[in-house]
Coordinates of C-alpha atoms in Angstrom, one line a residue:
M1 CA 0.1 0.0 0.1
L2 CA 1.3 3.6 -0.5
G3 CA 1.9 6.1 1.9
D4 CA 3.3 6.6 5.2
R5 CA 1.0 5.3 7.9
T6 CA 2.9 7.3 10.6
F7 CA 2.8 10.5 8.5
R8 CA 1.0 13.9 10.5
F9 CA 0.3 16.7 8.5
D10 CA 0.3 19.1 11.4
G11 CA 2.7 21.8 9.9
S12 CA 6.3 20.1 10.9
T13 CA 6.6 18.8 7.2
S14 CA 6.1 20.0 3.6
D15 CA 4.9 16.9 2.3
L16 CA 2.0 18.3 0.7
A17 CA 1.9 15.3 -1.8
Q18 CA 1.6 12.8 1.2
Q19 CA -1.5 14.5 2.1
F20 CA -3.0 14.9 -1.1
Y21 CA -2.3 10.9 -1.4
R22 CA -3.9 10.2 2.1
L23 CA -7.1 12.3 0.8
H24 CA -7.3 10.2 -2.5
R25 CA -7.0 7.2 -0.4
D26 CA -9.9 8.2 1.8
G27 CA -12.2 8.9 -1.2
V28 CA -11.6 13.0 -1.3
T29 CA -11.8 14.1 -5.1
L30 CA -11.3 17.4 -6.4
P31 CA -11.7 19.2 -9.5
S32 CA -8.9 19.1 -12.3
L33 CA -7.2 22.3 -12.4
P34 CA -8.4 24.1 -15.4
A35 CA -6.3 25.7 -18.3
V36 CA -2.7 24.8 -16.6
T37 CA 0.2 25.1 -19.2
V38 CA 1.9 22.0 -18.1
P39 CA 6.0 22.6 -17.6
S40 CA 8.1 20.4 -19.3
A41 CA 9.6 19.0 -16.5
V42 CA 6.1 17.5 -15.4
Q43 CA 5.7 16.5 -18.9
K44 CA 8.8 14.4 -18.8
R45 CA 7.7 12.8 -16.2
L46 CA 4.3 12.0 -17.6
A47 CA 5.7 10.9 -20.6
D48 CA 8.0 8.3 -18.9
A49 CA 4.4 7.1 -17.1
G50 CA 3.0 7.0 -20.7
L51 CA -0.1 9.6 -19.3
S52 CA -1.1 12.8 -19.6
F53 CA -1.7 15.5 -17.2
A54 CA -5.6 15.9 -17.8
D55 CA -5.9 12.4 -17.3
L56 CA -4.7 12.4 -13.7
P57 CA -7.2 12.7 -10.7
G58 CA -7.1 16.5 -9.6
L59 CA -5.7 15.7 -6.4
L60 CA -2.5 13.9 -8.4
Q61 CA -2.2 16.9 -10.4
R62 CA -1.4 19.0 -7.5
A63 CA 0.6 16.5 -5.6
L64 CA 3.2 16.2 -9.4
L65 CA 3.3 20.0 -9.9
W66 CA 3.8 20.1 -6.0
D67 CA 6.9 17.8 -6.2
A68 CA 8.2 19.0 -9.6
G69 CA 8.4 22.6 -7.7
F70 CA 5.6 24.5 -8.6
A71 CA 2.9 26.5 -6.5
F72 CA 0.3 28.9 -8.0
D73 CA 0.3 32.9 -7.4
V74 CA -3.3 34.6 -6.9
T75 CA -3.8 35.1 -10.4
G76 CA -3.2 30.8 -11.0
R77 CA -0.4 31.3 -12.8
L78 CA 2.4 28.5 -11.8
V79 CA 5.0 29.8 -9.7
R80 CA 8.7 27.7 -10.2
I81 CA 10.3 26.8 -6.9
W82 CA 13.9 25.7 -6.1
T83 CA 15.1 24.0 -3.2
L84 CA 18.5 24.6 -1.7
D85 CA 20.9 22.1 -0.8
G86 CA 19.4 19.0 -2.8
R87 CA 16.1 19.0 -0.7
T88 CA 12.9 17.4 -2.3
M89 CA 9.8 19.4 -1.9
A90 CA 8.8 17.3 1.4
E91 CA 11.6 18.8 2.9
I92 CA 11.2 22.6 2.4
A93 CA 9.6 23.5 5.6
V94 CA 11.8 25.1 8.1
P95 CA 11.4 23.4 11.9
K96 CA 10.1 25.0 14.7
S97 CA 13.5 24.8 17.0
E98 CA 15.3 26.2 14.1
F99 CA 13.3 28.8 13.4
S100 CA 12.8 30.1 16.7
N101 CA 16.4 30.7 16.7
V102 CA 16.2 33.7 14.8
C103 CA 12.9 34.7 15.4
P104 CA 10.3 35.3 18.1
L105 CA 7.0 33.0 17.8
Q106 CA 3.7 33.3 18.4
T107 CA 1.8 30.5 19.9
C108 CA -2.1 29.6 19.1
S109 CA -4.2 26.9 19.8
Q110 CA -5.9 24.1 17.7
P111 CA -9.3 23.0 18.4
D112 CA -8.0 19.8 19.1
N113 CA -6.0 21.5 22.2
M114 CA -2.9 21.1 19.8
S115 CA -0.4 24.3 19.8
W116 CA 0.7 26.1 16.8
Y117 CA 3.0 28.5 16.4
K118 CA 3.4 31.5 13.8
S119 CA 6.0 34.0 13.1
V120 CA 5.7 37.6 14.6
E121 CA 8.1 40.7 13.7
C122 CA 11.0 39.7 12.6
P123 CA 13.6 41.2 10.4
G124 CA 13.3 39.4 6.6
D125 CA 17.3 38.6 5.9
E126 CA 16.7 37.1 9.7
I127 CA 13.8 35.0 7.9
L128 CA 15.7 34.1 4.9
R129 CA 18.8 32.8 7.3
V130 CA 16.9 29.7 7.5
A131 CA 14.8 29.5 4.4
R132 CA 15.3 26.2 2.5
C133 CA 13.6 27.2 -1.1
V134 CA 13.9 30.1 -3.8
A135 CA 10.7 31.0 -5.7
D136 CA 10.4 32.8 -8.9
E137 CA 8.5 36.1 -9.4
V138 CA 5.0 36.4 -7.8
H139 CA 1.9 38.4 -9.7
D140 CA 0.5 39.6 -6.2
A141 CA -0.3 42.9 -4.3
N142 CA 1.5 42.8 -0.9
S143 CA 0.5 40.3 2.2
D144 CA -0.1 41.1 5.7
L145 CA 0.4 37.6 6.7
S146 CA 2.5 35.9 8.7
M147 CA 5.5 34.3 6.6
W148 CA 5.8 31.2 8.6
A149 CA 3.8 29.0 10.3
T150 CA 2.9 25.5 11.5
G151 CA -0.7 23.6 12.2
G152 CA -2.8 21.5 9.8
N153 CA -5.1 18.2 10.4
V154 CA -5.9 15.0 8.9
S155 CA -8.5 16.5 6.7
M156 CA -7.3 19.3 5.5
T157 CA -6.9 19.9 1.5
P158 CA -3.6 22.2 1.2
E159 CA -3.3 25.2 -1.0
M160 CA 0.1 26.0 -2.7
L161 CA 0.1 29.5 -3.2
V162 CA 2.7 31.9 -3.1
Y163 CA 2.5 35.5 -1.7
K164 CA 4.5 38.4 -1.4
H165 CA 5.7 40.0 1.7
D166 CA 7.3 42.8 0.8
W167 CA 7.7 45.7 3.9
Y168 CA 10.3 48.6 5.2
D169 CA 11.1 48.1 8.6
V170 CA 11.4 51.1 10.6
R171 CA 13.7 49.9 13.2
S172 CA 16.8 48.6 10.9
R173 CA 15.9 51.3 8.4
S174 CA 15.8 48.4 5.6
S175 CA 13.4 46.9 2.9
F176 CA 12.7 43.2 2.6
L177 CA 10.9 41.1 0.2
V178 CA 10.3 37.6 1.3
H179 CA 8.1 35.0 -0.8
A180 CA 6.2 32.6 1.5
I181 CA 4.3 29.4 0.1
H182 CA 0.8 29.6 2.1
T183 CA -1.0 26.3 2.3
R184 CA -4.6 27.8 3.2
K185 CA -6.1 31.2 1.3
R186 CA -5.6 34.7 2.3
G187 CA -9.2 35.5 2.9
E188 CA -9.3 32.2 5.2
S189 CA -6.5 32.9 7.2
P190 CA -6.1 35.1 10.5
A191 CA -4.4 38.0 10.3
Y192 CA -0.9 39.1 11.1
G193 CA -0.5 38.7 15.2
Q194 CA -3.5 37.1 15.2
C195 CA -4.6 33.6 16.3
S196 CA -8.2 33.1 14.6
R197 CA -10.8 34.9 12.2
S198 CA -13.3 34.5 14.7
A199 CA -14.2 37.1 17.2
I200 CA -16.0 34.5 19.2
S201 CA -13.6 31.8 19.1
A202 CA -9.7 32.2 19.5
Y203 CA -9.1 28.5 18.3
M204 CA -8.3 27.8 14.7
Y205 CA -6.4 25.1 13.1
G206 CA -3.0 26.4 11.9
A207 CA -1.8 26.0 8.4
L208 CA 1.8 25.4 7.2
V209 CA 3.6 28.4 6.0
I210 CA 6.9 28.3 4.2
P211 CA 9.5 31.4 3.4
C212 CA 11.5 31.2 0.6
H213 CA 14.0 33.5 -1.3
P214 CA 12.7 35.8 -4.1
L215 CA 14.5 34.7 -7.4
S216 CA 15.3 38.5 -7.9
R217 CA 17.0 39.3 -4.7
L218 CA 19.5 36.3 -4.8
N219 CA 23.3 36.7 -3.6
S220 CA 24.8 35.4 -7.1
T221 CA 27.9 33.8 -5.1
I222 CA 26.0 32.1 -2.3
Q223 CA 22.6 31.2 -2.3
V224 CA 22.6 30.7 -6.2
A225 CA 25.4 28.0 -5.7
R226 CA 23.2 26.0 -3.3
M227 CA 19.6 26.0 -5.3
S228 CA 18.7 23.4 -7.7
E229 CA 15.2 21.7 -9.1
P230 CA 14.1 19.8 -6.4
R231 CA 14.8 15.9 -5.9
P232 CA 11.6 13.6 -7.0
G233 CA 10.0 12.2 -4.3
K234 CA 8.8 8.5 -3.8
I235 CA 5.1 9.2 -3.1
V236 CA 4.2 11.0 -6.3
A237 CA 6.3 8.0 -8.5
A238 CA 4.8 5.4 -7.1
W239 CA 1.3 7.0 -7.5
L240 CA 2.0 7.8 -11.1
K241 CA 3.0 4.3 -11.7
Q242 CA -0.2 2.9 -9.8
V243 CA -2.3 5.0 -12.0
S244 CA -0.4 3.9 -15.4
H245 CA -1.1 0.3 -14.6
A246 CA -4.6 0.8 -13.9
G247 CA -4.9 2.6 -17.2
Q248 CA -2.8 -0.3 -18.9
D249 CA -5.3 -2.9 -17.3
E250 CA -8.6 -1.1 -18.6
S251 CA -7.1 -0.5 -22.3
S252 CA -6.1 -4.8 -22.1
D253 CA -9.8 -5.3 -21.6
D254 CA -11.4 -3.3 -24.5
E255 CA -11.8 -5.5 -26.9
G256 CA -14.5 -4.2 -29.2
I257 CA -12.2 -2.4 -32.0
S258 CA -11.5 -4.8 -34.8
T259 CA -8.1 -4.3 -36.6
T260 CA -10.2 -2.9 -39.6
T261 CA -12.0 -0.2 -37.5
I262 CA -8.2 0.9 -36.3
A263 CA -7.1 1.2 -39.8
I264 CA -10.0 3.1 -41.3
I265 CA -9.9 5.5 -38.2
V266 CA -6.4 6.1 -38.7
V267 CA -6.6 7.0 -42.5
A268 CA -9.4 9.5 -41.7
A269 CA -7.5 11.1 -39.0
A270 CA -4.6 11.6 -41.7
I271 CA -7.1 13.0 -44.0
A272 CA -8.5 15.5 -41.2
A273 CA -5.0 16.5 -40.4
V274 CA -3.7 17.3 -43.8
C275 CA -7.0 19.3 -44.4
A276 CA -6.5 21.4 -41.1
A277 CA -2.7 21.8 -42.1
F278 CA -4.1 23.5 -45.2
A279 CA -6.6 25.4 -43.7
F280 CA -4.5 26.7 -40.5
C281 CA -1.6 27.7 -43.2
C282 CA -4.1 30.2 -45.4
W283 CA -5.1 31.2 -42.1
R284 CA -1.7 32.2 -40.7
R285 CA -1.3 33.7 -44.5
R286 CA -4.3 36.1 -43.8
R287 CA -3.4 36.9 -40.4
R288 CA 0.2 37.8 -41.4
R289 CA -0.9 40.2 -43.8
A290 CA -3.8 41.9 -41.4
K291 CA -0.9 42.1 -38.4
S292 CA 1.2 44.4 -40.8
L293 CA -1.3 46.4 -41.7
S294 CA -2.4 46.5 -37.8
A295 CA 1.1 47.5 -36.9
R296 CA 1.8 50.4 -39.4
A297 CA -1.8 51.6 -38.3
I298 CA -0.6 51.4 -34.7
G299 CA 2.7 52.9 -35.6
N300 CA 0.9 56.0 -36.8
S301 CA -1.7 56.4 -34.5
G302 CA 0.3 57.5 -31.7
E303 CA -1.4 55.5 -29.0
D304 CA -0.2 53.9 -26.3
T305 CA -1.4 51.3 -23.4
Y306 CA 2.2 51.3 -21.0
V307 CA 3.2 53.7 -18.6
A308 CA 6.1 55.0 -20.3
V309 CA 8.7 55.7 -18.6
D310 CA 10.8 57.8 -21.4
T311 CA 8.1 60.3 -22.1
A312 CA 7.3 63.3 -20.2
K313 CA 3.7 62.8 -20.1
S314 CA 3.8 60.1 -17.8
A315 CA 5.3 61.7 -14.7
G316 CA 3.0 64.5 -14.5
L317 CA 6.0 66.8 -14.1
Q318 CA 6.4 70.4 -15.6
L319 CA 9.7 72.5 -16.2
P320 CA 9.7 76.2 -16.3
G321 CA 8.6 77.6 -19.2
S322 CA 7.3 74.1 -20.7
A323 CA 4.0 73.9 -22.5
G324 CA 2.5 72.8 -19.2
D325 CA 3.8 75.5 -16.8
Q326 CA 1.0 77.6 -17.1
A327 CA 0.3 80.2 -15.2
G328 CA -0.7 79.3 -11.4
S329 CA 1.0 75.9 -11.7
K330 CA 3.0 75.2 -8.4
T331 CA 4.3 71.9 -9.7
S332 CA 7.7 71.5 -11.8
A333 CA 10.4 68.8 -12.1
W334 CA 12.9 70.2 -9.7
D335 CA 9.6 69.9 -7.1
D336 CA 9.0 66.2 -7.8
A337 CA 9.6 64.4 -4.5
V338 CA 11.6 62.1 -5.9
I339 CA 14.0 63.9 -7.5
A340 CA 14.6 66.1 -4.6
A341 CA 15.2 63.1 -2.4
V342 CA 18.1 62.3 -4.8
R343 CA 19.8 65.9 -5.5
I344 CA 23.6 66.0 -4.3
P345 CA 25.2 69.5 -4.5
F346 CA 26.7 70.3 -7.8
D347 CA 29.5 71.7 -6.4
K348 CA 30.9 68.2 -5.2
V349 CA 30.8 67.0 -8.8
V350 CA 34.1 67.8 -10.8
M351 CA 33.9 66.8 -14.3
G352 CA 36.9 65.0 -16.3
A353 CA 37.1 63.6 -19.7
V354 CA 34.6 62.0 -21.9
I355 CA 34.4 58.7 -21.7
S356 CA 32.1 57.9 -24.5
R357 CA 29.2 59.5 -26.3
G358 CA 25.9 58.6 -27.9
G359 CA 22.7 59.9 -29.7
F360 CA 21.4 61.8 -26.7
G361 CA 24.2 62.0 -24.1
E362 CA 27.5 62.0 -23.1
V363 CA 29.5 60.3 -20.4
Y364 CA 32.4 61.9 -18.3
R365 CA 34.8 60.8 -16.1
G366 CA 34.7 62.6 -12.6
T367 CA 34.7 62.6 -9.0
Y368 CA 31.9 63.3 -6.3
N369 CA 33.5 63.7 -2.8
G370 CA 36.5 62.2 -3.6
Q371 CA 35.0 59.2 -5.6
H372 CA 35.4 58.4 -8.6
V373 CA 32.0 58.3 -10.5
A374 CA 30.9 58.2 -14.0
I375 CA 28.7 61.4 -14.6
K376 CA 26.1 61.5 -17.5
R377 CA 25.0 64.6 -19.5
L378 CA 22.7 65.3 -22.4
L379 CA 24.3 66.6 -25.3
P380 CA 25.0 70.1 -25.7
E381 CA 22.6 70.2 -29.0
R382 CA 19.6 68.8 -26.9
R383 CA 19.8 70.7 -23.4
R384 CA 17.7 73.1 -24.4
D385 CA 14.9 70.6 -25.4
L386 CA 12.7 71.0 -22.6
R387 CA 11.0 67.7 -24.0
Q388 CA 14.5 66.0 -23.6
I389 CA 15.2 67.1 -20.1
E390 CA 12.0 65.8 -19.0
R391 CA 12.8 62.4 -20.6
F392 CA 16.6 62.7 -18.8
L393 CA 14.4 63.2 -15.1
E394 CA 12.3 60.1 -16.1
E395 CA 16.0 58.1 -16.4
V396 CA 17.0 59.7 -13.0
K397 CA 13.3 58.6 -11.5
L398 CA 13.7 55.0 -12.9
N399 CA 17.5 54.7 -11.7
A400 CA 16.6 55.9 -8.0
S401 CA 14.3 52.9 -7.9
L402 CA 16.5 50.3 -8.7
E403 CA 19.0 48.8 -6.6
H404 CA 20.6 45.4 -7.0
E405 CA 24.2 44.3 -7.4
C406 CA 24.0 43.5 -11.5
I407 CA 22.9 47.0 -11.8
V408 CA 25.1 49.9 -12.1
R409 CA 24.5 52.1 -8.8
F410 CA 22.8 55.4 -9.1
V411 CA 24.9 58.3 -7.0
G412 CA 22.3 61.1 -7.7
V413 CA 21.2 64.0 -9.9
A414 CA 22.9 67.4 -9.6
W415 CA 22.2 70.7 -11.5
D416 CA 22.9 74.4 -11.1
S417 CA 21.1 75.3 -14.4
L418 CA 18.9 73.4 -16.8
S419 CA 21.6 73.1 -19.3
D420 CA 24.0 71.2 -16.7
L421 CA 21.9 68.7 -15.6
S422 CA 24.2 65.8 -14.4
V423 CA 23.5 62.1 -13.5
V424 CA 26.1 60.6 -11.3
S425 CA 26.6 57.1 -11.1
E426 CA 28.9 54.5 -9.9
F427 CA 32.2 54.3 -12.4
M428 CA 33.1 51.2 -13.8
E429 CA 36.9 50.7 -14.6
G430 CA 36.7 48.0 -16.7
G431 CA 34.5 49.8 -19.7
D432 CA 31.9 48.6 -21.6
L433 CA 31.4 44.7 -22.7
R434 CA 31.6 45.8 -26.9
A435 CA 35.2 47.2 -26.2
A436 CA 36.1 44.2 -23.9
L437 CA 35.2 41.6 -26.8
A438 CA 37.0 43.8 -29.2
R439 CA 40.3 43.5 -26.9
F440 CA 39.6 39.8 -27.0
D441 CA 39.9 39.5 -30.5
E442 CA 42.5 41.8 -31.0
Q443 CA 44.5 39.4 -28.4
Q444 CA 43.3 36.0 -30.1
R445 CA 41.4 35.0 -26.9
P446 CA 39.9 31.8 -27.6
T447 CA 36.2 32.0 -28.8
G448 CA 33.5 30.0 -27.2
F449 CA 32.6 30.1 -23.5
D450 CA 34.7 29.8 -20.9
A451 CA 34.2 30.9 -17.0
V452 CA 34.8 34.5 -17.4
K453 CA 32.1 34.9 -20.3
I454 CA 29.8 32.5 -18.6
K455 CA 29.9 35.1 -15.0
I456 CA 29.4 38.2 -17.4
A457 CA 26.1 36.3 -18.9
L458 CA 25.3 35.4 -15.5
H459 CA 25.7 38.7 -14.0
V460 CA 22.9 40.1 -17.0
A461 CA 20.8 37.3 -16.4
H462 CA 20.5 38.2 -12.7
A463 CA 19.8 42.2 -13.8
L464 CA 17.2 41.1 -16.4
T465 CA 15.3 38.7 -13.6
Y466 CA 15.4 41.5 -11.1
L467 CA 14.1 44.2 -13.8
H468 CA 11.4 41.5 -14.7
S469 CA 10.3 40.6 -11.4
L470 CA 9.7 43.9 -10.4
R471 CA 5.8 45.5 -10.3
P472 CA 5.2 47.4 -12.5
M473 CA 7.5 45.1 -14.7
V474 CA 10.6 46.9 -16.2
L475 CA 11.7 46.2 -19.2
H476 CA 15.1 47.2 -20.6
R477 CA 14.4 47.2 -24.0
D478 CA 18.2 48.2 -25.2
L479 CA 20.1 45.3 -24.0
K480 CA 23.4 45.3 -25.8
S481 CA 27.2 44.8 -25.2
K482 CA 27.8 48.5 -25.0
N483 CA 25.1 48.3 -22.3
V484 CA 27.3 46.0 -19.6
L485 CA 29.8 47.6 -18.1
L486 CA 32.7 45.6 -16.3
N487 CA 34.7 46.5 -13.2
S488 CA 38.6 45.1 -13.3
A489 CA 37.7 42.0 -11.8
L490 CA 35.3 41.5 -15.1
D491 CA 32.1 41.6 -13.3
A492 CA 29.3 42.7 -15.2
K493 CA 26.7 45.3 -14.4
L494 CA 23.1 46.5 -16.7
T495 CA 23.2 50.2 -17.8
D496 CA 21.9 52.7 -19.7
F497 CA 17.5 52.8 -18.7
G498 CA 16.9 56.0 -21.1
V499 CA 14.6 53.9 -22.9
A500 CA 13.6 51.1 -20.7
R501 CA 9.6 51.2 -19.3
E502 CA 7.4 50.1 -16.8
R503 CA 5.4 47.6 -18.0
A504 CA 1.7 48.4 -17.4
D505 CA -0.5 46.1 -19.8
R506 CA 0.6 42.8 -21.2
T507 CA 2.0 44.1 -24.5
M508 CA 3.8 46.9 -26.1
T509 CA 4.3 48.2 -29.7
A510 CA 6.5 51.2 -29.8
G511 CA 9.4 50.0 -31.2
V512 CA 12.8 51.0 -29.8
G513 CA 16.6 50.3 -29.1
S514 CA 19.4 49.3 -31.2
S515 CA 18.3 47.6 -34.3
L516 CA 20.7 44.9 -34.3
W517 CA 19.8 43.4 -30.9
M518 CA 16.1 43.5 -31.4
A519 CA 13.6 41.2 -31.1
P520 CA 11.7 40.3 -34.7
E521 CA 8.5 40.9 -33.0
V522 CA 9.7 44.5 -32.0
M523 CA 11.2 45.5 -35.5
L524 CA 7.3 44.4 -37.0
G525 CA 5.8 46.8 -35.2
E526 CA 3.9 43.9 -33.2
R527 CA 3.2 43.7 -29.4
Y528 CA 5.8 42.3 -27.2
D529 CA 6.5 41.9 -24.0
E530 CA 9.8 40.9 -21.5
K531 CA 10.8 38.2 -24.1
A532 CA 11.7 40.8 -26.4
D533 CA 14.6 41.6 -23.3
V534 CA 15.2 37.7 -23.7
F535 CA 15.8 37.7 -27.3
S536 CA 18.5 40.8 -26.9
F537 CA 20.4 38.7 -24.3
G538 CA 20.6 35.5 -26.7
V539 CA 22.4 37.7 -29.0
L540 CA 24.5 38.8 -26.4
L541 CA 25.4 35.4 -25.7
S542 CA 26.4 35.3 -29.6
E543 CA 28.6 38.6 -29.2
L544 CA 30.2 36.5 -25.8
D545 CA 30.8 33.6 -27.8
T546 CA 32.2 34.8 -30.9
H547 CA 33.3 38.4 -30.1
K548 CA 31.8 40.4 -33.0
L549 CA 28.9 42.2 -34.0
P550 CA 25.6 40.2 -34.3
Y551 CA 25.5 39.0 -38.1
A552 CA 28.8 40.0 -38.7
H553 CA 28.9 36.6 -40.7
A554 CA 26.1 38.4 -43.0
V555 CA 27.8 38.7 -46.9
E556 CA 26.6 39.4 -49.8
P557 CA 26.9 36.3 -51.8
G558 CA 30.1 36.3 -54.6
T559 CA 31.1 39.7 -53.1
G560 CA 32.0 38.8 -49.7
R561 CA 30.8 42.4 -48.8
K562 CA 28.8 43.1 -45.3
L563 CA 25.4 42.9 -45.7
P564 CA 23.5 46.3 -44.9
D565 CA 21.4 46.5 -41.8
T566 CA 18.3 46.8 -43.7
A567 CA 18.9 43.7 -45.4
V568 CA 19.9 41.8 -42.2
L569 CA 17.1 43.0 -40.4
Q570 CA 14.6 41.7 -43.2
L571 CA 15.9 38.5 -43.2
V572 CA 16.1 38.2 -39.3
M573 CA 11.8 39.1 -39.2
L574 CA 11.4 36.5 -41.7
G575 CA 13.1 33.6 -39.8
R576 CA 15.7 33.7 -42.4
L577 CA 19.0 34.5 -40.5
S578 CA 20.0 34.4 -36.8
V579 CA 23.0 34.8 -34.8
L580 CA 26.2 33.1 -35.2
F581 CA 27.6 30.8 -32.7
T582 CA 31.0 28.8 -33.0
V583 CA 31.9 25.2 -33.6
G584 CA 32.6 23.6 -30.5
A585 CA 31.1 26.6 -28.3
D586 CA 30.1 24.9 -25.2
A587 CA 26.8 23.0 -26.4
E588 CA 24.4 24.1 -23.0
M589 CA 25.3 27.9 -23.9
V590 CA 24.9 27.8 -27.2
A591 CA 21.5 25.4 -27.2
L592 CA 20.3 28.3 -24.4
G593 CA 21.5 31.3 -26.8
R594 CA 19.3 29.5 -29.4
A595 CA 16.4 29.3 -27.4
C596 CA 16.8 32.9 -26.2
V597 CA 16.6 34.3 -29.9
S598 CA 13.7 32.1 -31.5
V599 CA 11.4 34.0 -33.6
H600 CA 8.4 33.0 -31.8
S601 CA 8.4 35.0 -28.7
E602 CA 6.7 32.4 -26.7
E603 CA 9.0 29.5 -27.6
R604 CA 12.2 31.7 -25.3
P605 CA 12.9 30.9 -21.8
T606 CA 11.8 33.5 -19.0
A607 CA 14.8 35.9 -17.6
A608 CA 14.3 34.0 -14.5
E609 CA 14.8 30.1 -16.5
V610 CA 17.8 31.6 -18.1
L611 CA 19.3 32.6 -15.0
H612 CA 18.8 28.9 -13.8
R613 CA 20.3 27.5 -16.7
V614 CA 23.6 29.7 -16.4
H615 CA 24.0 29.5 -13.3
L616 CA 24.2 25.9 -13.4
L617 CA 26.9 25.9 -16.4
Y618 CA 28.7 28.4 -14.2
Q619 CA 29.1 26.3 -11.8
E620 CA 30.3 23.4 -13.8
H621 CA 32.5 25.6 -15.3
Q622 CA 34.2 26.9 -11.7
H623 CA 34.5 22.8 -10.9
A624 CA 36.2 21.3 -14.2

């Protein structure tokens, strides 16, 4: 008989699969999960057992997802879970004895006279010291529930919900973010500091809560090194085998279909498939034409369904003398609370030599309070354009809101007048990645992926995962080697958020960024999302491999002359040209790069998936 007879679902274990099986064994049924996109890790286990997800009982569906490392957010979207130190999902609950060493506990009572425990005031970094799991980004408002709890009972059907806990601790003056897996819905759980939802009775069954590290906030050298996909548990494997054998027994009893009937069905199905394929091709051709026309219309309409961080009207800011600065208006960009909070004394900023120049601004080397810094200013011809200044200030506001070890650190903004507005950030002495790759080429450094290059890719993946985990989500939209800066140890940080946007809808249409790194859907003016950044990351991987600019191998037949960018982009949009990876380069990195530059955005991995795969490869190269 399957299952552990000594098992008790009391919050001391995270073996939800065991509880699901016990409920199944006791005759409890749950409806099948609606519209779940089955993860590839789950599909593989089902294929090995000869089963499909839709054929599984509702309880087994939940047990399988949990065992493979998946839970849900409040929207019903799957959230990926990784375990630390090679644990199974049954082993990620933090024991009371361990949690009480770092945080105080509140004791509550259940109707069965058993005690259960929950966390009370505790800094987030202390909670995460004992966490045993990592959770992907969560689409959720902030939760006011406890971040750790025990409790439960034999008849409880556990939920698998990941809630976000984001708060500012006044005493330590620190911001914290913890993702916690809750086995009871928010509306059915007692509030923070309470033992019951009832005003009549103080008794209520507890429910397991498991704190996890948020993936976007992981330390790149410590916690990430410990994370892995969960080891499969025994109960789910045995349960799948049981269901598979039961299905085989049923099919062996079905003798009512003759060989002739089967042949007729097969032929009919083949004919239907051919007809369907022909119809699909016709539909797809018409749809592409319609999309092309729609894209042109959208491009000319001026409409935008996103909260832009690079347009003046998004901020509601007015500059003195601008069209919106009407008589009686008391609001100006200089009065904005965020800008005021990050302003630094202009006389403390000392300008040095120009180190780079772009289409909108130039960057100087300089000092601030004796420290080496980078100072960005608008080009002289743009400093009198109020729209450009407002956009520049929007970039300041976005930079001020970003805080991650793989993003160039923002220091502040200084000005004495409109024309000398200066954004100050940390100085990266290694220069940009494009220049470094050119040096690699000159030095005849081997192509392919070594530990240093994979480390650079890892740091960029960390930055992208962080941006895509923010709410609203931030898309970089101009990821390229020029916008990746290096220090002397070749640690990488992402920079230049001049065209970044906060995503306020599911897709965007305004095409921006550098064309050779641009995703096909952006080139076409079609709707796009965060997968456009992933495409650019794939192009960046090609640069790391070959040291060359994207599509440098694209030449005219016969003459050998480089194809013009317009021809290159046309071929990329048609799916007839892709970036190059060298023969003999790390096969896993090449496979990841090719997945990232898939023409179809839905086939590209998420930034979080990219981060996980690159980290595993980095570990392998370090130990090689």
